[in-house]
Each structure stands twice: as C-alpha cells, then as structure tokens.
Coordinates of C-alpha atoms in Angstrom, one line a residue:
X1 CA -8.0 -27.0 3.9
X2 CA -5.2 -26.2 6.5
X3 CA -2.7 -23.7 5.6
X4 CA 0.5 -22.1 7.4
X5 CA 0.8 -18.5 7.6
X6 CA 2.9 -15.6 9.1
X7 CA 1.3 -12.5 10.6
X8 CA 3.4 -9.6 10.1
X9 CA 3.1 -5.6 10.6
X10 CA 4.8 -2.6 9.2
X11 CA 3.9 0.7 10.9
X12 CA 0.7 -0.9 12.2
X13 CA -0.4 -2.0 8.6
X14 CA -0.9 -5.5 9.3
X15 CA -0.5 -8.6 6.7
X16 CA -1.0 -12.2 6.4
X17 CA 1.9 -13.7 4.5
X18 CA 1.6 -16.8 2.7
X19 CA 4.4 -19.0 0.9
X20 CA 3.6 -20.4 -2.4
X21 CA 7.1 -20.8 -3.6
X22 CA 6.8 -24.6 -3.8
X23 CA 2.9 -24.9 -4.3
X24 CA 0.0 -22.8 -5.0
X25 CA -2.6 -22.9 -2.5
X26 CA -5.6 -22.1 -5.1
X27 CA -7.1 -19.6 -2.7
X28 CA -10.3 -17.8 -3.9
X29 CA -11.4 -14.1 -3.0
X30 CA -14.0 -16.0 -0.4
X31 CA -10.6 -17.5 1.2
X32 CA -8.8 -14.2 1.5
X33 CA -11.7 -12.6 2.9
X34 CA -11.6 -15.4 5.8
X35 CA -8.1 -14.9 6.5
X36 CA -8.4 -11.1 6.8
X37 CA -11.3 -11.4 9.0
X38 CA -10.6 -10.2 12.4
X39 CA -13.3 -12.4 14.1
X40 CA -13.3 -15.8 12.3
X41 CA -9.8 -15.6 10.5
X42 CA -6.2 -14.4 11.4
X43 CA -7.0 -10.6 10.9
X44 CA -5.2 -8.4 8.3
X45 CA -5.5 -5.3 6.2
X46 CA -3.9 -7.3 3.0
X47 CA -3.0 -10.7 2.3
X48 CA 0.4 -11.1 1.0
X49 CA 1.7 -14.0 -1.4
X50 CA 5.2 -15.1 -2.0
X51 CA 5.6 -17.1 -5.4
X52 CA 8.9 -18.1 -7.5
X53 CA 10.4 -15.6 -9.9
X54 CA 8.2 -15.7 -13.2
X55 CA 11.2 -14.1 -15.1
X56 CA 15.3 -14.2 -14.9
X57 CA 15.6 -10.8 -13.7
X58 CA 13.7 -10.8 -10.6
X59 CA 13.9 -13.0 -7.3
X60 CA 10.2 -13.4 -6.3
X61 CA 6.9 -12.5 -7.5
X62 CA 4.6 -10.5 -4.8
X63 CA 0.8 -10.8 -5.1
X64 CA -1.5 -8.5 -3.0
X65 CA -5.2 -9.1 -1.9
X66 CA -7.0 -6.8 0.2
X67 CA -9.3 -7.6 2.8
X68 CA -12.3 -7.8 0.7
X69 CA -10.6 -10.5 -1.5
X70 CA -9.7 -8.4 -4.5
X71 CA -6.4 -8.3 -6.0
X72 CA -4.5 -4.9 -6.1
X73 CA -1.3 -3.7 -7.6
X74 CA 0.9 -2.6 -4.8
X75 CA 1.4 -2.4 -1.1
X76 CA 4.2 -0.4 0.3
X77 CA 4.2 -1.6 3.9
X78 CA 3.7 -5.0 2.6
X79 CA 6.6 -4.7 0.5
X80 CA 9.0 -4.0 3.5
X81 CA 7.4 -7.1 5.3
X82 CA 7.9 -9.1 2.1
X83 CA 11.7 -8.7 2.2
X84 CA 11.8 -9.5 5.9
X85 CA 9.8 -12.7 5.3
X86 CA 11.7 -14.1 2.5
X87 CA 15.0 -13.6 4.6
X88 CA 13.7 -15.0 7.9
X89 CA 12.2 -17.9 6.2
X90 CA 15.5 -18.6 4.6
X91 CA 14.0 -18.1 1.0
X92 CA 17.1 -15.9 0.3
X93 CA 20.2 -14.6 2.0
X94 CA 20.3 -11.5 -0.2
X95 CA 19.9 -8.2 1.7
X96 CA 18.6 -6.6 -1.7
X97 CA 16.0 -8.2 -3.7
X98 CA 13.9 -7.5 -7.0
X99 CA 10.3 -8.4 -7.1
X100 CA 7.7 -8.4 -9.6
X101 CA 4.5 -7.1 -8.7
X102 CA 1.4 -6.6 -10.7
X103 CA 2.5 -2.7 -12.0
X104 CA 6.2 -3.6 -12.7
X105 CA 9.0 -4.6 -10.7
X106 CA 10.3 -3.2 -7.2
X107 CA 13.6 -3.3 -5.3
X108 CA 13.6 -3.9 -1.4
X109 CA 16.6 -3.7 0.7
X110 CA 16.9 -4.6 4.4
X111 CA 19.2 -2.1 6.3
X112 CA 21.9 -2.9 8.8
X113 CA 19.6 -1.1 11.4
X114 CA 16.6 -3.5 10.7
X115 CA 14.6 -0.7 8.7
X116 CA 13.6 -1.8 5.2
X117 CA 14.0 0.6 2.2
X118 CA 11.9 0.1 -0.8
X119 CA 12.6 1.7 -4.2
X120 CA 9.0 2.3 -5.3
X121 CA 9.8 3.4 -8.8
X122 CA 8.7 6.8 -10.3
X123 CA 5.2 8.2 -9.6
X124 CA 2.8 8.1 -12.3
X125 CA 0.8 11.5 -13.3
X126 CA -0.7 10.3 -16.7
X127 CA -4.4 10.2 -16.0
X128 CA -5.3 7.3 -18.1
X129 CA -2.4 5.2 -16.5
X130 CA -3.6 6.1 -13.0
X131 CA -6.3 5.5 -13.9
X132 CA -8.4 8.9 -13.6
X133 CA -11.2 10.0 -15.9
X134 CA -10.7 13.7 -16.0
X135 CA -14.3 14.2 -17.4
X136 CA -15.8 13.6 -14.1
X137 CA -13.9 16.0 -12.2
X138 CA -12.8 19.7 -12.4
X139 CA -9.4 20.9 -12.9
X140 CA -8.4 23.4 -10.5
X141 CA -4.7 23.8 -12.2
X142 CA -2.2 21.2 -13.7
X143 CA -1.5 19.4 -10.5
X144 CA -5.1 19.6 -8.5
X145 CA -8.5 18.4 -9.3
X146 CA -11.9 19.0 -7.6
X147 CA -14.3 16.1 -6.9
X148 CA -17.9 17.0 -6.2
X149 CA -18.8 14.4 -3.5
X150 CA -22.3 12.8 -3.2
X151 CA -22.6 14.5 0.4
X152 CA -22.2 17.9 -1.1
X153 CA -18.4 18.2 -0.2
X154 CA -16.0 19.6 -2.8
X155 CA -12.5 18.5 -2.3
X156 CA -9.2 19.4 -4.2
X157 CA -7.0 16.4 -4.6
X158 CA -3.7 15.5 -6.3
X159 CA -4.1 12.3 -8.3
X160 CA -1.2 9.9 -8.7
X161 CA -0.5 6.3 -9.0
X162 CA 2.3 4.5 -6.9
X163 CA 1.5 1.3 -8.5
X164 CA -2.0 1.8 -7.1
X165 CA -4.2 5.0 -7.6
X166 CA -4.3 7.8 -4.8
X167 CA -6.3 11.0 -4.3
X168 CA -4.6 13.0 -1.8
X169 CA -6.0 16.2 -0.1
X170 CA -4.6 18.4 2.6
X171 CA -6.3 18.9 5.9
X172 CA -5.9 21.3 8.6
X173 CA -5.9 18.4 11.3
X174 CA -5.8 14.7 10.6
X175 CA -7.5 14.0 14.0
X176 CA -10.8 15.9 13.0
X177 CA -10.7 15.3 9.2
X178 CA -13.7 13.5 7.7
X179 CA -11.8 10.4 6.9
X180 CA -14.7 8.2 7.4
X181 CA -17.4 10.0 5.8
X182 CA -15.3 11.2 2.7
X183 CA -13.1 8.0 2.3
X184 CA -15.8 5.8 0.9
X185 CA -17.2 8.4 -1.2
X186 CA -13.6 9.4 -2.7
X187 CA -12.7 5.6 -2.8
X188 CA -15.8 5.0 -5.3
X189 CA -15.8 8.4 -7.1
X190 CA -16.9 7.9 -10.7
X191 CA -13.5 9.4 -12.0
X192 CA -11.7 6.3 -10.4
X193 CA -12.7 3.5 -12.7
X194 CA -10.6 1.0 -10.3
X195 CA -11.5 2.8 -7.3
X196 CA -8.8 5.0 -5.3
X197 CA -7.1 5.2 -2.0
X198 CA -8.0 8.2 -0.3
X199 CA -5.4 10.1 1.5
X200 CA -5.6 13.0 4.2
X201 CA -2.3 15.0 4.7
X202 CA -1.7 17.4 7.5
X203 CA 1.6 19.6 6.7
X204 CA 3.4 20.1 10.0
X205 CA 6.8 21.6 8.1
X206 CA 8.5 21.3 4.9
X207 CA 9.9 18.0 6.4
X208 CA 7.1 16.4 8.3
X209 CA 3.5 15.5 7.9
X210 CA 0.8 13.6 9.3
X211 CA -1.3 11.3 7.5
X212 CA -4.4 9.3 7.4
X213 CA -5.5 6.8 4.7
X214 CA -8.8 5.2 3.7
X215 CA -7.7 2.3 1.6
X216 CA -9.4 0.8 -1.3
X217 CA -11.0 -2.4 -0.3
X218 CA -9.8 -2.2 3.4
X219 CA -11.1 0.9 4.9
X220 CA -8.7 3.2 7.2
X221 CA -5.6 1.4 8.1
X222 CA -2.9 2.3 10.7
X223 CA -0.6 3.1 8.0
X224 CA -0.2 3.0 4.3
X225 CA 3.1 2.8 2.4
X226 CA 1.9 3.7 -1.1
X227 CA -0.4 6.3 0.4
X228 CA 2.6 8.1 2.4
X229 CA 4.5 8.0 -1.0
X230 CA 1.5 9.5 -2.9
X231 CA 1.0 12.1 -0.1
X232 CA 4.7 13.2 -0.1
X233 CA 4.8 13.3 -3.7
X234 CA 1.6 15.3 -3.9
X235 CA 3.1 17.9 -1.2
X236 CA 6.1 18.4 -3.2
X237 CA 4.3 19.0 -6.5
X238 CA 2.4 21.6 -4.6
X239 CA 5.3 23.4 -3.3
X240 CA 4.8 22.6 0.4
X241 CA 7.4 19.9 1.0
X242 CA 11.1 19.2 0.8
X243 CA 12.4 16.1 -1.0
X244 CA 12.9 14.1 2.2
X245 CA 9.7 14.0 4.6
X246 CA 8.9 12.0 7.7
X247 CA 5.2 10.7 7.4
X248 CA 3.6 10.3 10.9
X249 CA 0.9 7.7 10.6
X250 CA -1.2 6.2 13.5
X251 CA 0.8 3.1 13.4
X252 CA 4.2 4.4 13.0
X253 CA 6.7 6.8 11.2
X254 CA 7.7 6.2 7.5
X255 CA 10.7 8.3 5.8
X256 CA 9.9 9.2 2.1
X257 CA 12.3 10.7 -0.3
X258 CA 11.6 11.9 -3.9
X259 CA 13.9 14.3 -5.9
X260 CA 11.0 14.8 -8.6
X261 CA 10.4 14.1 -12.2
X262 CA 10.9 10.5 -13.2
X263 CA 13.2 9.6 -10.2
X264 CA 12.0 7.0 -8.0
X265 CA 10.3 7.3 -4.8
X266 CA 12.1 5.8 -1.9
X267 CA 10.4 4.6 1.2
X268 CA 12.0 3.6 4.6
X269 CA 10.3 2.2 7.7
X270 CA 9.9 -1.0 10.0
X271 CA 8.7 -4.5 9.2
X272 CA 8.2 -6.7 11.9
X273 CA 7.1 -10.5 12.3
X274 CA 4.3 -10.8 15.0
X275 CA 3.7 -14.6 15.1
X276 CA 3.4 -17.7 12.8
X277 CA 0.5 -20.4 13.0
X278 CA -1.7 -22.7 11.1
X279 CA -5.2 -22.1 10.4
X280 CA -8.0 -24.3 8.9
X281 CA -10.1 -22.6 6.1
X282 CA -13.8 -23.9 6.0
X283 CA -14.7 -25.8 2.9
X284 CA -18.1 -24.1 2.9
X285 CA -16.7 -20.7 1.9

C-alpha cells in the first residue's frame, strides 16, 4: 500500500499527518508503528489523521496514534500542526476551527504572526476521569500524591488530565532529572490504568519553567503540548506560578495561560511543515 503523508513539527515534537477526509486508509497499529519508525518508516512521535466532521458543530475529526501504534486522546503540539495542515492543504479557509478529538471538542486558531493558539479546554482533576486509582498512591495533600516507584524512589506528583493523563513533579534541574530512569516507571505505575505521561518541571520564576516529558507510548519527546499545559496547571495549583507562563522545552518555547477553576487552558506555539512525500507500507506487517 502506497500512501501520501506530510511531515510536521511543533517545538520539535514531530508528526506524520495523514488526510482521510475523502477515504479511510484502514491502517492497523502495525502500520502506525512502521510510519513512526525512524529507521524504516518516516519517523515521528505521533501519527495525526484528519477525518471529516462527524457532527454538525465541528469542522473536522482529529485522530492520534502514538509511536507504539496505540490510539490516544489528545496531543497539544499536534493540534497546532493540525490547523496549519488543513489550511495549507486547502481543506478549510477558516483561521479558527473546531475539531473533535477522542475526549471532546477543541478550538484551534492560527494567529497573524504564524503562531497557533489552541483552546485545550478545562483541566480535569476528578481522579476517576483522569483516570487515577488513588488506592495505589499516598495523598500528601489535596493536590499532591506520592508514588512509590519500583526502583525505590518516592516522587510527589500533581495528577491532571488535559484530555490525556499526566503526572507532574518539580525537579531542581531538568538537565540532571532522572527522566529516562523514572519516566517508564511512572508511565506504567499501577495507579494509572491507561498509563500516564510523566512531566519533570523546573521552576525558573513565576512566569517561566523548563520542562521535559516522558510521553506514554513514545518515550521522551522534544516537546509535549498537553504536558506543558499539565505542568503549568500543576504549578499554579501548587502556588508556584502565575496565570501566564513561558515553557521552555528542548524543542522550543510554548506559552500557556490558565486562570484557574473550570476556565480553559490556552496554549500558543509554533507549527511547521517539514516536507511532504509518499511511502510504501509493506504488505507483511
């Protein structure tokens, strides 16, 4: 099977984008893994698929698969690339589009300066909805949980869903933080029945943080949009951050804004098309 694709990146978080607005490609998890493979496929953190609007109040449906082939609920950096893609491909002339994702509807807006702002919706703290099984962790206070990792480490995290689950901890220095050691243990920690994205946040000031994220199903990525949102939300809840924060990742800078409660989280950052091409997917997968 030969398919067309577009390679895109947002703050270094890279994607293969597929257009299924006229025809479903009927890809399997093995196909997604092949496309994401950096040696044999195109190479990507996630595969993003554009589909027709399934309901009258949205413009498109947006489906996300991680590099391991599993479908996930949300991808913030991918959302910015999504709106850039549909405009560049002539699928819409709107600068603001509403998109259905697995967990609901999000609003994406391309700004005059080329940046893209995403209304990510309100963060979810209700533990069953995250989902998070509190019986497998220790409550430190109303907003903090301690995880006893299998390597003997005990880490304090904020638990939140930004359409997908996140566990965020504060570290002294992201450069020396045990991201690769703790990341897989947190991702697969028993309290998270659907696994979790593990965030490691260094607070620079009340308006700036540095962040690394070990993403569920992809490993550490250069940036994670929902992870940036989750980190800022956690920092605000812990009294460490103001409502508007610059998040420095290895791949670039994102701006996150949240005014608390059930107000939406807004994320602004870059979205860039890298190249377009065609690839043959082997029949033997």
